[in-house]
């Protein structure tokens, strides 16, 4: 059985995600966003990014390439 590699989290910055939450919040009438909410969303987005990355890398390897292309990412998202 092939051993699965564990990807370490990079610790994405919370501030950009917090800005997105605040911007969307203003549109829908929410005035404030807690730091905890922004942190939770950031962690979840990082998990999703890791899953997509792993899938895209498998697609590139299947195509016998060492470069991940935009098409690999798009296919991984589907």
Coordinates of C-alpha atoms in Angstrom, one line a residue:
X1 CA 0.0 0.0 0.0
X2 CA 1.3 3.4 -0.9
X3 CA 1.9 5.8 2.0
X4 CA 0.1 9.1 1.8
X5 CA 2.2 12.2 2.4
X6 CA 0.9 14.7 4.9
X7 CA 1.0 18.3 3.7
X8 CA 1.8 20.8 6.4
X9 CA -0.4 23.8 6.5
X10 CA 1.4 27.0 5.5
X11 CA -0.6 29.3 7.8
X12 CA -2.3 31.5 5.3
X13 CA -2.6 35.2 6.4
X14 CA -5.9 36.0 8.0
X15 CA -6.0 39.7 7.1
X16 CA -6.9 39.3 3.3
X17 CA -9.7 36.8 4.2
X18 CA -10.9 39.2 6.9
X19 CA -11.0 42.0 4.3
X20 CA -13.1 39.8 1.9
X21 CA -15.5 39.0 4.7
X22 CA -15.9 42.6 5.7
X23 CA -16.4 43.6 2.0
X24 CA -19.1 41.0 1.5
X25 CA -20.6 41.8 4.9
X26 CA -21.1 45.4 4.0
X27 CA -22.9 44.4 0.8
X28 CA -25.4 42.2 2.8
X29 CA -25.7 44.5 5.8
X30 CA -23.3 43.0 8.3
X31 CA -21.3 45.6 10.1
X32 CA -18.6 43.6 11.9
X33 CA -16.7 40.3 11.4
X34 CA -14.9 38.6 14.4
X35 CA -11.3 37.7 14.1
X36 CA -12.3 34.1 15.0
X37 CA -14.7 34.0 12.0
X38 CA -12.0 35.2 9.7
X39 CA -9.5 32.7 11.2
X40 CA -12.0 29.8 10.8
X41 CA -12.7 30.7 7.2
X42 CA -8.9 31.0 6.5
X43 CA -8.3 27.5 7.9
X44 CA -11.1 26.0 5.8
X45 CA -9.9 27.7 2.6
X46 CA -6.4 26.4 3.2
X47 CA -7.8 22.9 3.6
X48 CA -9.7 23.3 0.3
X49 CA -6.6 24.7 -1.4
X50 CA -4.5 21.7 -0.2
X51 CA -7.1 19.3 -1.6
X52 CA -7.2 21.0 -4.9
X53 CA -3.4 21.2 -5.1
X54 CA -3.0 17.5 -4.4
X55 CA -5.6 16.7 -7.0
X56 CA -4.1 19.0 -9.6
X57 CA -0.7 17.4 -9.0
X58 CA -2.1 14.0 -9.6
X59 CA -3.6 15.2 -12.9
X60 CA -0.2 16.6 -14.0
X61 CA 1.6 13.4 -13.0
X62 CA -0.9 11.3 -14.9
X63 CA -0.1 13.5 -17.9
X64 CA 3.6 12.7 -17.3
X65 CA 4.3 16.4 -16.6
X66 CA 6.2 18.0 -13.8
X67 CA 4.5 21.3 -14.2
X68 CA 1.0 22.0 -12.8
X69 CA -1.0 23.9 -15.4
X70 CA -4.2 26.0 -15.1
X71 CA -6.1 23.2 -16.8
X72 CA -5.0 20.9 -14.0
X73 CA -6.3 23.2 -11.4
X74 CA -9.6 23.6 -13.3
X75 CA -10.0 19.9 -13.6
X76 CA -9.2 19.4 -9.9
X77 CA -11.9 21.9 -8.9
X78 CA -14.6 20.0 -10.9

